[in-house]
Amino acid sequence: MTIDREKLLDIYTRTMKVARFDEKMRSLLMSGKLATIYYTMRGQELVTSAMMAALNQDDYLVTTYRGQHDQIAKGVPLDLLIAEIAGRVTGTCKGKGGSMHITHPATGVMVTTGVVGSGLPIANGLALSSQNRKDGKVTVTCFGDGATNIGAFHEAMNMAQLYKLPVIFLCQNNRYGEHTAFADHTKVDSIVTRAAAYGMKGVKVDGNDAVAMYQVAKEAVDRARAGEGPTLIEAMCYRMMGHFFGADFSYMPPEHIEEMKAEDPLPKLNALMLEHQFQQTELDAIVAGLEAELEAAVEFAFASAYPDADEIRKDVFEEEIAA
Amino acid sequence: MSDAATLDAKAEKKAKVKQITVVQGLNAAIDEAMATDEGVILLGEDVGAKQGGGVFKVSSGLSEKYGDHRIRATPISEQAIMGACVGAALAGMRPIAEIMLMNFVTVAMDQIVNHAAKLRFMSGGQTNVPMVIRTTTGVGVGFGGQHSDMLEAWFAHVPGLKIVTPSNAADAKGLMRSAIECNDPVIFIENILCYGLKSDDPGTDYRVPLGKAAIAREGSDVTLITYGRTVLDALEVAETLAGEGLSVEVIDLRTIAPYDEATVTASVRKTGRAVVLHEAVRAYGTGAEIASRLHEALFNELKAPVQRIGGAFSAVPMASVLEQAWIPNKDEIAGAIRTTMEWKR
């Protein structure tokens, strides 16, 4: 399989933006400059960058609490995102959502949910609106392997295939559902086998392989836009840290973590870039640019005010409530 | 018959207002909304023409008219129905979810409570969920424990949801139009026992505003606050008590949340006495909330503590004799009103 250099550079830039952001968030949390719940996506950076590189900005995304990589890769501006995570009024959601509930319709991020698996039925609805209106948009919903055991997954898969909705179910199989390993929560070897139960096209792919991941993503997007219906993608990746940042992850066997390091998408992507005749200096300059953008975003977030207390009465209903 | 007499009879016939049932009122409201706005769609089990326009025929004829992309018959998948409506609403459509019986909303609670209700707030007002959740229920048809619950108090406890229930066909039509046009999620509770009730047709483009109660009968001695099917019982009891010289004001809330505090408080301020009546289980019900609000607002003006009447604290039983014992009856309503009238400090 081949990929054009421009697209590869696009995927690289999105991936590194996610990686730099994640590192920064962890350092802010560790230094006590930021206090919030944070679910690191370390190890899953590439899978989503390749997916989002196959979408248009106005395509819809529904993701989960471990979804900051999805949002960044989709294009949510770093300053608004970090301000939201820090609970500031300048954040995407005026500080009322937080890292688990990011919404940013300008880049198509319609829902980020803290309820495992609940995004899939909502993604169907966004896709259904596109089908009825013939607006040509595709909806992607991201979730982990753990989400595939809730009822909503099965109901949504059946309905999507029944109506041939322009929706892509992107399972980022990171091998853990909270603190439980994949084999201990799911009795099939592979999530993608479940697509067959709904007559749906399912594709399993190495989510750490930029070229393969982009090809699979692109094909699914093309199928959806052509009215050929949904695709379940099972992208194999690794969650390299615990369920949430700071949580104990001694339940993850050390030898498994070593195995994960060998699959780390970041050095693999860097090597792939060099293979495609990019210069390391060129790549370093991109990362330096991202660093500057990130620093400015952090500065913006921390310089922003907290929301006023009367925000509690706003946005409950369209009209402000009295009590 | 003279020519003049014939003409008079014709005019009289023409002037006679058409009557509609609650089912026809709901159907007409959805039909009018769909004709006006392409974004109005209906999803539910059996709602298509092939399946008969829903178990209670509310969507009868609509899929023939608007096609099966707008009237979508669904699998038995309440979470998927609800989630699809949430998603379509986020994209700016005005979906209606038909959940055949109110007990079945329990399997879709996540989508209602965590998503439909909260997305406007959690997104800081960037998105909203203009959807209607239509559902039906009712005690008195022998459906037993899992097909008869009135769960409005659950939803009234969740910020972000509006809850509506009509007691007659004209209100059903007008409230449904308003619910579809509302930019927030609305839970629309239809009582099976009310489906056949007839009212004068209020005509096309008729709307009853959400959040506004109706004074169903004026009175001066005591205010009886209720909603849904029990409005009928309340009116009957008020008529009986009028024969005994008691003047009962009956309020039909129509919208349970947001609560029309102004109308209810003004009425109770006038009468000095109040009884709250509902079909839902009495314990922890909306009656408790309304009674408490009245006590807070009018403690020094009340001539008696607010009474409340509701269903028994058990699952709704099937056997008719038990079902009738479960639901508040007219004697209980009259008894509560008399207790209120006889109260001495």
XYZ file of C-alpha atoms in Angstrom:
668
model
C 0.000 0.000 0.000
C 1.123 3.534 -0.685
C 0.215 6.918 0.666
C 1.023 10.339 -0.745
C 3.589 12.411 1.117
C 1.209 15.270 1.779
C -1.277 12.991 3.505
C 1.498 11.355 5.484
C 2.682 14.759 6.655
C -0.893 15.622 7.639
C -1.133 12.441 9.732
C 2.277 13.104 11.273
C 1.340 16.649 12.278
C -1.963 15.543 13.847
C -0.244 12.699 15.690
C 2.540 14.851 17.085
C 0.065 17.493 18.163
C -1.754 14.859 20.182
C 1.502 13.483 21.593
C 2.839 16.883 22.654
C -0.507 17.782 24.189
C -0.658 14.556 26.199
C 2.850 14.994 27.509
C 2.055 18.567 28.508
C -1.141 17.578 30.294
C 0.647 14.914 32.290
C 3.337 17.364 33.302
C 0.750 19.960 34.388
C -1.053 17.314 36.436
C 2.142 15.994 38.006
C 3.346 19.455 38.951
C -0.028 20.257 40.519
C -0.649 23.155 38.137
C -3.786 21.392 36.935
C -6.123 19.261 39.023
C -8.696 17.293 37.067
C -9.502 13.781 35.928
C -7.508 12.977 32.811
C -7.474 9.863 30.674
C -4.216 9.679 28.768
C -4.323 8.282 25.265
C -0.609 7.426 25.254
C -0.244 4.665 22.678
C -3.395 5.555 20.728
C -2.195 8.757 19.064
C -1.846 7.507 15.528
C -5.034 5.526 15.094
C -7.234 8.583 15.350
C -4.945 10.913 13.406
C -5.131 8.606 10.409
C -8.926 8.362 10.759
C -9.461 12.105 11.049
C -7.098 12.757 8.128
C -9.616 10.887 5.996
C -12.501 13.175 7.054
C -13.619 16.690 6.236
C -13.821 19.295 8.956
C -17.642 19.323 8.818
C -17.969 15.557 9.194
C -19.298 14.597 12.598
C -17.433 12.998 15.487
C -18.803 11.382 18.636
C -16.180 10.266 21.115
C -15.622 9.261 24.712
C -13.913 10.521 27.868
C -10.582 9.137 26.573
C -11.055 11.226 23.465
C -8.717 14.173 23.581
C -6.658 12.635 20.777
C -9.825 12.321 18.686
C -10.779 15.953 19.300
C -7.308 17.318 18.581
C -6.947 15.200 15.470
C -10.377 16.405 14.314
C -9.200 19.989 14.715
C -10.470 21.368 18.028
C -8.178 24.354 18.763
C -5.725 23.596 21.581
C -6.370 26.841 23.435
C -10.122 26.243 23.705
C -9.589 22.600 24.595
C -7.073 23.236 27.358
C -9.150 26.115 28.731
C -12.107 23.738 28.939
C -10.104 21.046 30.698
C -8.912 23.714 33.143
C -12.533 24.775 33.754
C -12.201 28.254 32.285
C -14.955 30.359 30.761
C -12.993 30.627 27.501
C -13.125 26.847 27.058
C -15.099 25.112 24.329
C -18.014 24.648 26.746
C -17.511 27.640 29.065
C -15.932 25.301 31.620
C -19.224 23.440 32.044
C -18.187 20.241 30.292
C -14.600 19.417 31.192
C -12.321 16.847 29.607
C -14.985 14.129 29.579
C -17.664 16.274 27.905
C -16.037 18.237 25.093
C -18.316 19.618 22.391
C -17.080 21.770 19.514
C -19.504 21.781 16.566
C -17.260 24.097 14.510
C -14.925 21.123 14.011
C -17.708 18.540 14.005
C -17.161 17.313 17.574
C -20.799 16.887 18.563
C -20.607 14.764 21.706
C -17.949 13.513 24.073
C -19.527 11.141 26.534
C -18.416 9.784 29.869
C -20.778 6.828 29.578
C -18.994 3.909 27.918
C -20.667 2.845 24.675
C -23.429 5.426 24.704
C -22.059 7.418 21.795
C -22.865 4.809 19.172
C -26.657 5.311 19.085
C -26.120 9.091 18.967
C -23.728 8.750 16.054
C -26.499 6.888 14.227
C -28.783 9.883 14.708
C -26.249 12.325 13.282
C -25.759 9.970 10.335
C -29.506 9.600 9.930
C -29.847 13.359 9.644
C -27.164 13.371 6.935
C -28.954 10.579 5.100
C -32.304 12.391 5.201
C -30.832 15.750 4.238
C -28.369 14.307 1.712
C -25.703 16.650 3.102
C -22.893 14.193 2.296
C -21.494 14.176 5.814
C -20.038 11.120 7.465
C -20.185 10.452 11.195
C -17.384 8.679 13.039
C -17.823 7.353 16.542
C -14.781 6.328 18.570
C -14.864 3.904 21.462
C -12.716 1.286 23.119
C -12.963 -2.494 23.281
C -14.754 -2.262 26.629
C -17.677 -0.431 25.036
C -18.507 -3.336 22.769
C -20.123 -5.303 25.567
C -22.872 -2.829 26.386
C -26.309 -3.236 24.852
C -26.176 0.090 23.044
C -23.307 -1.190 20.860
C -25.431 -4.049 19.560
C -28.601 -1.991 19.118
C -26.679 0.705 17.285
C -24.836 -1.714 14.992
C -28.111 -3.374 14.001
C -29.900 -0.095 13.365
C -27.002 1.409 11.393
C -26.854 -1.556 9.052
C -30.653 -1.747 8.783
C -30.810 1.848 7.538
C -27.394 1.779 5.747
C -26.351 4.889 7.645
C -23.216 6.859 6.716
C -21.516 6.061 10.010
C -18.148 4.554 10.930
C -17.713 2.675 14.177
C -14.055 3.075 15.090
C -13.145 0.683 17.876
C -9.735 1.587 19.231
C -8.936 -1.777 20.756
C -6.443 -0.705 23.419
C -6.646 -4.099 25.152
C -8.191 -2.868 28.397
C -11.702 -2.069 29.570
C -10.938 0.036 32.637
C -8.834 -2.375 34.761
C -9.855 -5.557 32.949
C -7.841 -7.063 30.126
C -9.582 -7.719 26.810
C -9.527 -11.522 27.129
C -11.137 -11.240 30.562
C -14.109 -9.213 29.365
C -14.794 -10.474 25.876
C -15.205 -14.072 24.752
C -14.432 -13.561 21.067
C -10.865 -13.131 19.873
C -11.660 -10.061 17.922
C -14.289 -7.309 18.039
C -14.516 -7.184 14.281
C -16.062 -10.658 14.139
C -19.167 -9.073 15.633
C -19.788 -7.054 12.457
C -20.877 -10.263 10.734
C -23.705 -10.664 13.241
C -25.269 -7.514 11.786
C -24.360 -8.115 8.154
C -21.978 -5.204 8.427
C -18.583 -4.761 6.798
C -15.869 -5.146 9.418
C -12.148 -4.510 9.038
C -9.371 -5.244 11.479
C -6.252 -3.148 11.138
C -2.990 -2.387 12.882
C -3.729 1.027 14.332
C -0.015 1.715 14.741
C 0.598 1.405 10.999
C -0.118 4.813 9.477
C -0.454 3.602 5.909
C -2.734 0.664 6.686
C -4.832 2.674 9.107
C -5.326 5.528 6.654
C -6.276 3.151 3.832
C -8.906 1.432 5.963
C -10.253 4.757 7.200
C -10.411 6.194 3.701
C -12.234 3.164 2.311
C -14.800 3.325 5.108
C -15.358 7.051 4.503
C -15.728 6.491 0.751
C -18.241 3.690 1.323
C -20.265 5.811 3.733
C -20.318 8.793 1.375
C -21.347 6.585 -1.504
C -24.390 5.403 0.449
C -22.991 1.914 0.907
C -23.511 1.956 4.652
C -21.567 1.628 7.864
C -18.222 -0.017 8.626
C -16.887 -1.402 11.882
C -13.148 -0.800 12.124
C -11.214 -2.579 14.831
C -7.934 -0.713 15.104
C -5.451 -2.572 17.259
C -3.477 -0.308 19.558
C -2.223 -0.251 23.136
C -3.183 1.827 26.128
C 0.295 2.364 27.520
C -0.810 3.700 30.897
C -3.552 3.068 33.439
C -7.269 3.722 33.129
C -6.953 7.319 34.294
C -3.835 9.337 34.856
C -2.303 8.631 38.245
C -4.210 5.387 38.705
C -2.384 2.234 39.704
C -1.844 -0.069 36.746
C -0.017 -2.907 38.402
C -2.685 -5.196 36.933
C -1.003 -4.690 33.563
C 1.766 -7.330 33.307
C 5.222 -5.694 32.895
C 6.081 -8.003 29.994
C 2.952 -6.776 28.232
C 4.015 -3.173 28.705
C 7.414 -4.031 27.210
C 5.606 -5.577 24.263
C 3.584 -2.372 23.957
C 6.728 -0.264 23.837
C 7.891 -2.225 20.833
C 4.630 -1.263 19.124
C 4.746 2.405 20.165
C 3.243 4.328 17.230
C 5.392 7.440 17.712
C 8.873 6.045 16.863
C 7.257 3.882 14.189
C 5.708 6.924 12.559
C 8.966 8.821 12.745
C 10.778 5.956 11.016
C 8.068 5.848 8.350
C 8.520 9.571 7.689
C 12.240 9.102 7.173
C 11.537 6.196 4.831
C 9.384 8.600 2.828
C 12.346 10.976 2.448
C 11.335 13.489 5.085
C 14.342 14.954 6.911
C 14.567 14.702 10.682
C 15.268 18.435 10.893
C 12.070 19.094 8.972
C 10.091 16.895 11.380
C 11.722 18.489 14.402
C 10.758 21.904 13.092
C 7.108 20.778 12.863
C 7.217 19.569 16.457
C 8.841 22.821 17.570
C 6.006 24.735 15.927
C 3.486 22.543 17.722
C 5.315 23.137 21.016
C 4.981 26.883 20.534
C 1.282 26.530 19.744
C 0.834 24.375 22.834
C 2.681 26.781 25.120
C 0.547 29.655 23.885
C -2.594 27.572 24.451
C -1.603 26.731 28.017
C -0.831 30.369 28.679
C -4.196 31.406 27.243
C -6.026 28.825 29.355
C -4.372 29.751 32.645
C -4.800 33.471 31.992
C -8.554 32.958 31.476
C -11.189 33.549 34.130
C -13.363 30.930 35.746
C -17.057 31.056 34.809
C -19.435 33.226 36.851
C -21.648 31.410 39.343
C -24.806 32.446 37.465
C -23.772 30.138 34.610
C -25.506 27.428 36.665
C -28.876 28.842 35.656
C -27.961 29.154 31.995
C -28.121 26.429 29.330
C -30.365 24.167 31.422
C -33.164 25.151 29.061
C -33.162 27.599 26.179
C -34.634 30.193 28.525
C -32.753 30.973 31.722
C -34.333 29.264 34.717
C -35.455 31.043 37.858
C -34.962 28.144 40.273
C -89.583 21.698 4.797
C -89.383 25.200 3.375
C -86.306 26.377 1.481
C -85.467 28.732 4.331
C -85.626 25.914 6.883
C -83.350 23.760 4.715
C -80.790 26.561 4.528
C -80.923 27.043 8.297
C -80.329 23.335 8.876
C -77.353 23.429 6.478
C -75.890 26.465 8.233
C -76.350 24.799 11.587
C -74.597 21.687 10.367
C -71.743 23.773 9.009
C -71.449 25.754 12.240
C -71.308 22.577 14.305
C -67.674 22.251 15.317
C -65.908 19.087 14.292
C -64.884 16.870 17.155
C -61.567 15.060 17.408
C -60.202 12.372 19.699
C -56.874 12.608 21.492
C -55.367 10.184 18.950
C -56.629 12.330 16.074
C -55.341 15.481 17.759
C -51.874 14.015 18.164
C -51.859 12.672 14.622
C -52.940 16.022 13.225
C -50.317 17.929 15.222
C -47.516 15.666 13.994
C -48.896 15.797 10.452
C -49.003 19.609 10.463
C -45.510 19.841 11.945
C -44.134 17.430 9.318
C -45.779 19.379 6.512
C -44.230 22.601 7.828
C -40.732 21.424 8.761
C -38.670 18.829 6.881
C -36.646 18.264 10.033
C -39.565 16.677 11.870
C -39.166 12.895 11.828
C -40.683 10.090 13.893
C -38.877 6.962 15.043
C -40.535 4.118 16.854
C -41.577 0.507 16.878
C -44.364 -0.322 14.398
C -44.903 3.292 13.384
C -44.829 2.684 9.608
C -47.777 1.946 7.354
C -46.827 -1.707 6.970
C -46.836 -2.153 10.733
C -50.098 -0.280 11.204
C -49.083 3.207 12.262
C -48.184 2.235 15.796
C -49.960 0.068 18.329
C -52.277 2.976 19.191
C -52.459 4.296 15.585
C -51.102 7.722 16.442
C -48.875 7.757 13.337
C -51.504 6.193 11.098
C -51.280 7.477 7.530
C -48.111 9.481 8.064
C -45.571 7.177 6.435
C -47.726 6.993 3.294
C -47.637 10.775 3.229
C -44.042 11.520 4.257
C -42.163 8.341 3.399
C -40.290 5.828 5.468
C -37.222 8.047 5.820
C -39.242 10.450 7.942
C -41.523 7.946 9.642
C -38.963 5.302 10.576
C -40.183 1.982 11.831
C -37.449 0.712 14.125
C -36.378 -2.585 15.624
C -37.288 -3.158 19.288
C -34.264 -1.158 20.432
C -35.222 1.662 22.762
C -31.640 2.790 23.366
C -31.014 2.953 19.627
C -34.274 4.852 19.028
C -33.516 7.361 21.748
C -29.872 7.779 20.767
C -30.769 8.251 17.105
C -33.205 10.979 18.088
C -30.584 12.662 20.294
C -28.087 12.607 17.422
C -30.575 13.837 14.824
C -31.633 16.621 17.201
C -27.998 17.651 17.695
C -27.766 17.987 13.920
C -30.717 20.388 13.992
C -33.620 18.089 13.173
C -36.764 17.810 15.326
C -37.127 14.093 15.958
C -39.966 12.435 17.813
C -39.197 9.156 19.595
C -42.212 6.938 20.120
C -41.659 4.680 23.113
C -44.618 2.382 23.058
C -45.118 2.244 26.832
C -43.662 4.414 29.540
C -42.082 1.494 31.381
C -39.862 0.932 28.341
C -38.161 4.286 28.802
C -36.249 2.558 31.570
C -34.065 0.779 29.025
C -33.256 4.109 27.373
C -32.635 6.132 30.522
C -28.963 6.779 29.727
C -29.834 8.511 26.484
C -32.580 10.580 28.130
C -30.949 11.499 31.424
C -27.257 11.666 30.560
C -27.508 12.928 27.014
C -30.801 14.534 25.920
C -31.208 16.381 29.219
C -27.622 17.512 29.707
C -26.019 18.210 26.340
C -27.175 21.831 26.143
C -25.654 22.535 29.558
C -22.502 20.462 29.235
C -21.710 21.994 25.851
C -22.089 25.482 27.286
C -25.089 26.083 25.028
C -23.311 25.171 21.792
C -25.693 22.326 21.046
C -29.263 21.544 22.053
C -31.591 18.583 21.760
C -34.974 19.596 20.335
C -36.680 16.220 20.525
C -39.993 14.878 21.766
C -40.210 11.576 23.599
C -43.785 10.402 23.114
C -44.915 7.662 25.386
C -48.100 6.165 26.703
C -49.228 4.640 29.974
C -52.233 4.443 32.275
C -53.795 2.580 35.150
C -57.186 0.985 34.518
C -56.681 -1.179 31.457
C -55.354 -4.224 33.270
C -51.860 -4.065 31.834
C -50.269 -4.799 35.207
C -46.920 -3.906 36.680
C -44.730 -3.341 33.626
C -47.052 -1.448 31.286
C -48.826 1.061 33.528
C -46.338 3.261 35.375
C -46.447 7.037 35.516
C -42.779 7.974 35.897
C -42.977 11.751 35.520
C -41.359 12.385 38.925
C -38.178 10.628 37.802
C -37.837 12.986 34.875
C -38.970 16.087 36.752
C -35.967 15.484 39.010
C -33.578 15.823 36.057
C -32.612 19.365 35.039
C -33.072 19.909 31.310
C -36.229 17.932 30.601
C -39.722 19.313 30.060
C -42.653 17.075 30.900
C -46.068 17.433 29.371
C -49.288 15.469 29.653
C -52.621 16.417 28.118
C -56.040 15.601 29.571
C -58.117 16.304 26.454
C -57.912 16.230 22.653
C -57.562 19.961 22.054
C -54.703 20.229 24.527
C -53.128 17.084 23.071
C -53.054 18.766 19.673
C -51.839 22.143 20.929
C -49.271 20.793 23.354
C -47.835 18.439 20.734
C -47.254 21.301 18.289
C -45.511 23.278 21.028
C -43.480 20.259 22.128
C -42.215 19.656 18.587
C -41.280 23.324 18.244
C -39.576 23.438 21.652
C -35.785 23.714 21.499
C -35.364 21.443 24.529
C -36.212 17.770 25.030
C -39.848 17.189 25.970
C -41.307 14.033 27.492
C -44.886 13.795 26.280
C -46.997 11.390 28.309
C -50.182 10.093 26.722
C -52.719 8.227 28.847
C -54.211 5.198 27.106
C -57.545 5.825 28.787
C -57.675 9.325 27.335
C -57.011 8.308 23.712
C -60.706 8.125 22.795
C -61.768 11.340 24.546
C -63.327 13.897 22.245
C -62.993 17.680 22.194
C -63.957 20.360 19.735
C -61.261 20.549 17.085
C -59.239 23.693 17.795
C -58.293 23.831 14.094
C -54.954 23.933 12.328
C -51.850 25.674 13.662
C -53.221 25.471 17.175
C -50.741 25.647 20.026
C -50.949 25.379 23.789
C -47.843 26.936 25.345
C -45.589 24.712 27.452
C -45.317 25.652 31.107
C -48.826 27.102 31.364
C -51.474 25.446 33.502
C -55.193 25.720 32.756
C -57.946 26.503 35.227
C -60.212 23.638 34.210
C -62.964 24.798 36.591
C -63.162 27.922 38.682
C -63.882 27.749 42.391
C -63.287 29.598 45.615
C -63.056 27.156 48.541
C -60.249 24.777 47.646
C -57.805 24.230 44.763
C -57.475 20.728 43.338
C -54.242 20.471 41.346
C -53.817 17.594 38.923
C -52.853 16.575 35.358
C -53.568 13.915 32.782
C -56.463 11.490 33.137
C -57.188 12.356 36.784
C -58.357 15.797 35.596
C -61.551 13.991 34.558
C -62.012 12.558 38.066
C -61.234 15.935 39.584
C -63.897 17.662 37.486
C -66.462 15.016 38.384
C -65.723 15.335 42.098
C -65.877 19.130 41.844
C -69.320 18.844 40.244
C -70.547 16.489 42.979
C -69.216 18.731 45.748
C -70.791 21.782 44.113
C -74.120 20.091 44.893
C -73.076 20.138 48.546
C -72.238 23.825 48.387
C -68.454 23.417 48.068
C -66.683 25.411 45.377
C -63.647 23.532 44.018
C -61.165 25.119 41.620
C -59.553 22.489 39.387
C -56.135 23.162 37.873
C -54.906 21.058 34.969
C -51.129 21.525 35.034
C -50.706 20.311 31.408
C -46.941 20.837 31.826
C -45.484 19.157 34.913
C -42.013 20.620 34.413
C -41.379 23.487 34.215
C -44.039 23.936 36.890
C -46.473 26.844 36.504
C -45.849 28.190 39.958
C -47.564 31.519 39.269
C -50.959 30.049 38.321
C -51.006 27.451 41.086
C -49.808 29.794 43.824
C -52.306 32.494 42.808
C -55.158 30.000 42.940
C -54.187 28.617 46.337
C -53.645 32.127 47.657
C -57.249 32.803 46.630
C -58.780 29.617 48.094
C -56.392 29.066 51.008
C -56.627 25.306 50.594
C -55.065 22.798 48.216
C -55.166 19.127 47.308
C -52.709 17.606 44.819
C -53.832 14.541 42.914
C -51.965 12.224 40.553
C -52.046 8.737 39.167
C -48.362 8.052 39.916
C -47.325 6.422 43.198
C -47.920 8.953 45.974
C -44.587 8.404 47.754
C -41.852 10.730 46.463
C -44.168 11.875 43.693
C -44.651 15.270 42.089
C -47.467 15.849 44.620
C -44.855 16.011 47.371
C -42.918 18.655 45.460
C -45.984 20.766 44.733
C -47.227 20.485 48.338
C -43.836 21.516 49.629
C -43.617 24.499 47.297
C -47.080 25.649 48.389
C -46.104 25.350 52.042
C -42.948 27.358 51.418
C -44.750 30.074 49.486
C -47.992 30.312 51.471
C -47.289 28.977 54.966
C -49.016 31.885 56.702
C -51.924 32.042 54.293
C -52.881 28.363 54.139
C -55.982 27.435 56.110
C -54.941 23.769 56.139
C -51.928 21.651 55.225
C -51.811 20.684 51.542
C -53.196 17.186 51.025
C -51.868 14.842 48.380
C -53.398 11.785 46.769
C -51.686 9.281 44.514
C -51.310 5.622 43.670
C -50.572 2.956 46.266
C -47.005 1.938 47.115
C -46.900 -1.246 45.061
C -46.501 -2.252 41.459
C -49.708 -1.618 39.527
C -51.735 -4.813 39.966
C -53.511 -6.580 37.127
C -56.789 -7.853 38.651
C -59.396 -5.160 38.106
C -60.458 -5.142 41.740
C -56.879 -4.564 42.862
C -56.175 -2.054 40.143
C -59.191 -0.014 41.203
C -58.032 -0.211 44.820
C -54.586 0.973 43.753
C -55.584 4.100 41.877
C -57.014 7.104 43.760
C -60.800 7.009 43.451
C -63.385 9.757 43.560
C -64.312 9.020 47.186
C -60.682 9.498 48.227
C -60.493 12.760 46.308
C -63.719 14.017 47.895
C -62.483 12.781 51.285
C -59.228 14.721 50.988
C -61.131 17.856 50.053
C -63.461 17.463 53.058
C -60.459 16.880 55.368
C -58.936 20.076 54.073
C -62.188 21.990 54.605
C -62.638 20.688 58.141
C -59.087 21.458 59.267
C -58.918 23.475 62.490
C -55.735 25.073 63.826
